[in-house]
XYZ file of C-alpha atoms in Angstrom:
367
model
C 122.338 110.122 138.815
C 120.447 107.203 137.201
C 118.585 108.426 133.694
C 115.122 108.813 133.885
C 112.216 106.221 133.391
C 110.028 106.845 130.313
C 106.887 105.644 130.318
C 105.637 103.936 126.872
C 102.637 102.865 125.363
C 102.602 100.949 122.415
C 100.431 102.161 119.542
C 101.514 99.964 116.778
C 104.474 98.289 114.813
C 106.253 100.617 112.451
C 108.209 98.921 109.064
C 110.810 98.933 110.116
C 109.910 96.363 113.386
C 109.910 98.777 115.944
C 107.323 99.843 118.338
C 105.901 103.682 118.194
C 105.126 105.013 121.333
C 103.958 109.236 121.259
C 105.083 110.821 124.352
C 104.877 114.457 124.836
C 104.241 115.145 120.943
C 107.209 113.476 120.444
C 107.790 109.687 118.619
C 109.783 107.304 120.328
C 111.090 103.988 119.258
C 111.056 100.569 120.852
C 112.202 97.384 119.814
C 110.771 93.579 120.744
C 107.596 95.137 122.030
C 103.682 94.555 120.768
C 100.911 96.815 120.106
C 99.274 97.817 123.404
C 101.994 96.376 125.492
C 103.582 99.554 128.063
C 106.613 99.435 130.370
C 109.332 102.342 131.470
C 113.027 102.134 130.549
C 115.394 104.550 129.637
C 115.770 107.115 126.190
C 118.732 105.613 124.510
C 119.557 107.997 122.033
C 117.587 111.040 120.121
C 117.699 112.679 116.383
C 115.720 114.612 114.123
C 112.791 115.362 116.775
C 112.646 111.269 117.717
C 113.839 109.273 120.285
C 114.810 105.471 120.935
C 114.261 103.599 124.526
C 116.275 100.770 125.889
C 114.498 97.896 124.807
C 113.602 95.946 128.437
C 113.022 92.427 129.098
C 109.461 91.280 128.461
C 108.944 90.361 132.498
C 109.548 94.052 133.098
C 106.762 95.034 130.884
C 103.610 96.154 132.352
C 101.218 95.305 130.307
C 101.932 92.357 128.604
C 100.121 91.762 124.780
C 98.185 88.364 124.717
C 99.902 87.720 121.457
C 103.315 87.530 123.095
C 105.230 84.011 123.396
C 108.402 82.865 124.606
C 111.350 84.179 121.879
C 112.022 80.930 120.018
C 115.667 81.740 119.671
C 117.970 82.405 122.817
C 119.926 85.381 121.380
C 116.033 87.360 120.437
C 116.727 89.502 123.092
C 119.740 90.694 121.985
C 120.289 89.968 118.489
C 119.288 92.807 115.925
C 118.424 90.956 112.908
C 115.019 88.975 113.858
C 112.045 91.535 115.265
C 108.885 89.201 115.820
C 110.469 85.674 117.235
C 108.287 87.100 120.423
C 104.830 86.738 118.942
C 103.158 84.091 117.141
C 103.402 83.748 113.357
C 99.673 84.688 112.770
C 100.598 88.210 114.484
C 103.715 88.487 112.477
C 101.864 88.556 109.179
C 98.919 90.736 110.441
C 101.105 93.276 111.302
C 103.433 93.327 108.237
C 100.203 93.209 106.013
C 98.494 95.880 107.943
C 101.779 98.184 107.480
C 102.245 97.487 103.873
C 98.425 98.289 103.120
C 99.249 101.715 105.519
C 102.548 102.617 102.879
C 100.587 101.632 99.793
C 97.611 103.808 100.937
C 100.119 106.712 101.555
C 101.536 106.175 98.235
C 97.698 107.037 96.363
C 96.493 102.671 96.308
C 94.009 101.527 98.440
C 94.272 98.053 98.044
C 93.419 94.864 99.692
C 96.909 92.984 100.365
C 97.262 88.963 99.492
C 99.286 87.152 101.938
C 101.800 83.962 101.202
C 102.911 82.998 104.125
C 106.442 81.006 104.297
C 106.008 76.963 105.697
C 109.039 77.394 107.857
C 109.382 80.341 110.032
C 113.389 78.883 110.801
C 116.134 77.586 109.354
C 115.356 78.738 105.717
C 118.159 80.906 105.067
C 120.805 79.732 102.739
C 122.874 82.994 103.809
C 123.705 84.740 106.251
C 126.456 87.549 107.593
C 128.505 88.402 110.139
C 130.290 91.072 111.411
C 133.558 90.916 113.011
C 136.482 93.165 115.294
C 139.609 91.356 115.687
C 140.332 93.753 118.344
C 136.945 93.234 120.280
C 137.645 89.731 119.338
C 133.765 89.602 118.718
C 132.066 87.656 116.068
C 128.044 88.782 115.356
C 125.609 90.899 114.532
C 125.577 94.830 114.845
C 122.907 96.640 117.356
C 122.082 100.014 115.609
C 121.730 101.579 119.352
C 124.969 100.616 120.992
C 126.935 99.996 117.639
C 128.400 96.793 119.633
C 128.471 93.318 117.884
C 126.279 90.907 119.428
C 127.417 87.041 119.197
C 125.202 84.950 117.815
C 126.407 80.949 118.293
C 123.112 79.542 118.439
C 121.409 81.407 115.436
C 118.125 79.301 114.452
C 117.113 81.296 111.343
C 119.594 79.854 108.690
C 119.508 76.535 106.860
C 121.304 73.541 109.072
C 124.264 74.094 106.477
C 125.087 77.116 107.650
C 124.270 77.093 111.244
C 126.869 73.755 111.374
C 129.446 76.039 109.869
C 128.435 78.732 112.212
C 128.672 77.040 115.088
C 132.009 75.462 114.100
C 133.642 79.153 113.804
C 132.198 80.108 116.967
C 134.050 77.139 118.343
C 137.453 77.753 120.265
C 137.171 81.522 118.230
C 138.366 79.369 114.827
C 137.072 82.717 113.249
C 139.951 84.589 114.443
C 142.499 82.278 112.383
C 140.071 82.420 109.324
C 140.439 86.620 109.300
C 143.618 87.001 110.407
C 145.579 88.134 107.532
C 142.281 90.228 106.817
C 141.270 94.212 107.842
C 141.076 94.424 111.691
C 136.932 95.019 111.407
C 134.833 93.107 108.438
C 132.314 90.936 107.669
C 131.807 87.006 106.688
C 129.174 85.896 104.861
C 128.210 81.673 105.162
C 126.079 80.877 102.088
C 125.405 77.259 101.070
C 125.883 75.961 98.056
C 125.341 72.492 95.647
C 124.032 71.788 99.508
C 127.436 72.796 101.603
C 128.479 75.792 103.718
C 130.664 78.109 102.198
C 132.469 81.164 103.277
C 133.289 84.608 101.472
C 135.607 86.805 103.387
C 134.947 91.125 103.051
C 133.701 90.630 99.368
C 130.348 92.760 98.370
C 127.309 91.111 99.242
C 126.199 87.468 97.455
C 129.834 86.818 96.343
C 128.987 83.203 95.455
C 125.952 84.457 93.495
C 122.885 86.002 93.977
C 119.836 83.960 95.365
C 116.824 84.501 97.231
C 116.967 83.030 100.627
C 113.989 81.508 101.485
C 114.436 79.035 98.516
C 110.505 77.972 98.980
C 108.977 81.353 98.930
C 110.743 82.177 95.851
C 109.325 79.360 93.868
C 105.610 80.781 94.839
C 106.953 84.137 93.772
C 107.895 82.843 90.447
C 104.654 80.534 89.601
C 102.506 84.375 90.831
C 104.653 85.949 87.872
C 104.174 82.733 85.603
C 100.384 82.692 86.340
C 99.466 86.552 85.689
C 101.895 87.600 82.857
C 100.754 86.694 78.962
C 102.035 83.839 77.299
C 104.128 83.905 73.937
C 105.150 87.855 74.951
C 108.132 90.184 74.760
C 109.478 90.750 77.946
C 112.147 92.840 79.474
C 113.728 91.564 82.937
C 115.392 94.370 85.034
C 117.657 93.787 87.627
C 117.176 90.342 86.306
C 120.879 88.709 88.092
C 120.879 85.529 86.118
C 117.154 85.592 85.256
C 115.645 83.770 87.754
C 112.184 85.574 87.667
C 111.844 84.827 83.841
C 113.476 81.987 83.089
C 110.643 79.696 83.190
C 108.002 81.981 81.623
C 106.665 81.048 78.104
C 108.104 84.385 76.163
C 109.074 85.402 72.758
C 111.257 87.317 73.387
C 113.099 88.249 76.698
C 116.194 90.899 77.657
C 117.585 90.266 81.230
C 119.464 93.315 82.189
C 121.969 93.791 85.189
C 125.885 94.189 86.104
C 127.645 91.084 84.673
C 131.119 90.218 85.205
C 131.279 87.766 82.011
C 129.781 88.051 78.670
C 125.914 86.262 78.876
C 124.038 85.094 75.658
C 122.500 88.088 74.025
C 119.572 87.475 76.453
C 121.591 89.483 78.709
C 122.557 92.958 78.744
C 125.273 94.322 81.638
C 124.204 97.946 82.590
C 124.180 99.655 85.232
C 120.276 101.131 85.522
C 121.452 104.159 87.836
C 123.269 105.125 85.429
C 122.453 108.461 83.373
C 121.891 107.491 80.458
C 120.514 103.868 81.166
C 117.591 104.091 79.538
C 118.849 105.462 76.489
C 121.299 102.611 76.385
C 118.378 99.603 77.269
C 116.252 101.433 74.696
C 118.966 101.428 72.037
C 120.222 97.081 72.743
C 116.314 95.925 72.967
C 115.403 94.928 69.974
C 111.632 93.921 70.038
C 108.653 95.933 71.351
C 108.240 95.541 75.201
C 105.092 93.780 76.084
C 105.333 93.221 80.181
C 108.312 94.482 82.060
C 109.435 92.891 85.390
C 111.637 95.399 87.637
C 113.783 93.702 90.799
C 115.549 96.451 92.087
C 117.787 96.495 94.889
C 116.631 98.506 98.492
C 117.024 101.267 97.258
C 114.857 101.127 94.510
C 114.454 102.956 91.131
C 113.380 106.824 91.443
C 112.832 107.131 88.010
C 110.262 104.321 87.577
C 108.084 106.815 86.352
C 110.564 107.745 83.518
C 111.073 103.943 82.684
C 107.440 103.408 82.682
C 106.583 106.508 79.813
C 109.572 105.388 77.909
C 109.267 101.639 77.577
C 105.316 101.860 77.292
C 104.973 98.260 78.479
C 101.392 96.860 78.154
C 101.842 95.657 81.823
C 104.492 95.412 84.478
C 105.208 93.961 87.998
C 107.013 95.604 90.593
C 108.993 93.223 92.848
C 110.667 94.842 95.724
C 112.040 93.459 99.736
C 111.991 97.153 100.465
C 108.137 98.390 100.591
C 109.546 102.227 101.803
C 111.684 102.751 98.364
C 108.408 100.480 96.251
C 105.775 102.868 97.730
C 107.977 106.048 96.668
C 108.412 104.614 93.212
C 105.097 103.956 92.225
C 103.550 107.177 93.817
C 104.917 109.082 91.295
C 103.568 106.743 88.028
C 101.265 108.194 85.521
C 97.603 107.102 86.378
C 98.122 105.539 82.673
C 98.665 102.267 84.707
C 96.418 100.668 87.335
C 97.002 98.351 90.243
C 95.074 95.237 89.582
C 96.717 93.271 92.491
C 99.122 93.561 95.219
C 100.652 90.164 96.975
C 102.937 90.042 100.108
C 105.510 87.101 99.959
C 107.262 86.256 103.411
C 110.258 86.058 102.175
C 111.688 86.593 105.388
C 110.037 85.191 108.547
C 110.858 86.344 111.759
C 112.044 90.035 110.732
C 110.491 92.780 109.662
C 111.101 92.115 105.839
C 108.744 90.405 103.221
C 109.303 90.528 99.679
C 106.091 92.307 97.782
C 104.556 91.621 94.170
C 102.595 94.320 92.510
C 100.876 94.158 88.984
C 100.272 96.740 87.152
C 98.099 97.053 83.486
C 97.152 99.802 81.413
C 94.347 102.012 82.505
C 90.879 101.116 80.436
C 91.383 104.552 79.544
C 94.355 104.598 78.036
């Protein structure tokens, strides 16, 4: 017996790129749809009191959005890691903006979101990575529903670099001979570098050092920073990788703190900030009274902003974060000592369902 049709109706874009479609009480999830747009296909899995459809081919739909275009890559479809390629760019930022000002509201800020969009919507990646089975002999991506790896040959989101090398590996399955003395299931990762494809096998993420990859966007993000922190002041730099978001400010004094394999210039402290006792280490190597404090963290965020916050007493700071879930569950739990004088989103990363956000913070009149 075939499974049964679902009917959906789309009632907006969720963070996370998916569609939301309430049926019965219940939340469902549907990738490459639009608001509005409705169709029937098939529950694909359920957990935790939701559900995800089968995602269904846009001719199938039957109500169609009118900001829907052709998928301007061939694997859209298919491929997991791009979520709007099927609307135009215009859409794409409305809806990321409109779901950023929905977590930030949640979160106790009512704020009017900035927008930077990117000038290239492909090809600005200067990394990318791929999963691999030796015994599926497939090369790809990974679909969260089906856990399969989708191939990818004719990617159009990375820098020409890359795709070039891509393509090559793809090529009479060269990949194969690349990974053979290597696990039976991995990952590679193509980044470019000094302008030329390179390749890490299974090594943690950014191997051949950390950079943002929309090389463009994060000069904007760094002249925002430059532009709206004081001149001539102290500042501390967490999760600061080799400084790249204060290395061209006009400071006094600075202290870039991360995990370092080598010994840096005293500019640099290696700590790990999930640590324990983190703070109480940072506190004890900085050496000068904090006057702004820019915090970087990874996805998953910092939980104990709030604690940071009280004990570095920073006359302002500025949240980064490419993660606006684990940002908006920071900051909802800081002191009303601070206020939110401006909040920016940076598309970092066109075509998916990530953007890199900018928030800056002062001390309450009040205070």
């Amino acid at each position: 017996m075939a499974d049964k049709k679902t009917f959906f109706r789309i009632e907006h874009i969720d963070s996370l790129g998916q569609g939301v479609s309430k049926i019965n009480e219940k939340v469902h999830f549907i990738k490459n749809v639009l608001p509005g747009e409705e169709g029937e296909t098939t529950v694909a899995k359920e957990r935790k009191g939701v559900a995800f459809l089968n995602p269904i081919k846009s001719d199938k739909l039957t109500k169609v959005s009118e900001n829907r275009i052709n998928p301007l890559c061939e694997h859209f479809d298919n491929c997991p890691s791009c979520h709007f390629l099927h609307t135009t760019y215009q859409n794409e930022i409305t809806i990321k903006k409109v779901n950023l000002e929905r977590q930030l509201k949640f979160a106790g800020y009512e704020v009017n979101v900035e927008t930077i969009e990117s000038e290239i919507r492909t090809g600005y990646r200067n990394r990318i990575q791929l999963h691999y089975s030796i015994k599926n002999k497939k090369l790809g991506q990974i679909d969260s529903l089906t856990d399969k790896i989708i191939e990818i040959p004719k990617c159009i989101i990375a820098k020409q670099s890359i795709l070039t090398k891509l393509k090559d590996l793809y090529e009479d399955s060269k990949w194969t001979s690349l990974v053979k003395d290597q696990p039976k299931k991995g990952h590679i990762e193509i980044y470019e570098k000094d302008g030329k494809a390179e390749i890490s096998l299974n090594n943690r993420y950014a191997f051949g050092g950390f950079s943002q990859v929309n090389e463009n966007i994060n000069l904007k993000l760094k002249k925002l920073i430059q532009d709206n922190i004081q001149t001539n002041s102290n500042i501390l730099d967490l999760f600061g990788g080799n400084g790249n978001l204060s290395e061209s400010l006009n400071f006094k004094n600075r202290l870039v703190v991360d995990i370092y394999d080598q010994t840096r210039s005293p500019e640099f402290l290696s700590l790990n900030l999930y640590d324990k006792k983190a703070l109480e280490t940072l506190l004890s190597n900085c050496k000068f009274q904090i006057d702004s404090l820019i915090i970087d963290p990874p996805r998953s965020g910092l939980k104990n902003l709030n604690e940071f916050i009280n004990k570095i007493q920073p006359k302002a700071f500025i949240y980064v974060s490419c993660n606006s879930n684990s940002l908006c569950r920071d900051i909802k739990l800081i002191d009303k000592n601070y206020q939110l004088n401006k909040a920016i989103l940076l598309d970092m990363f066109p075509g998916t369902f990530h953007f890199e956000t900018i928030l800056f913070f002062n001390e309450s009149a009040n205070n």
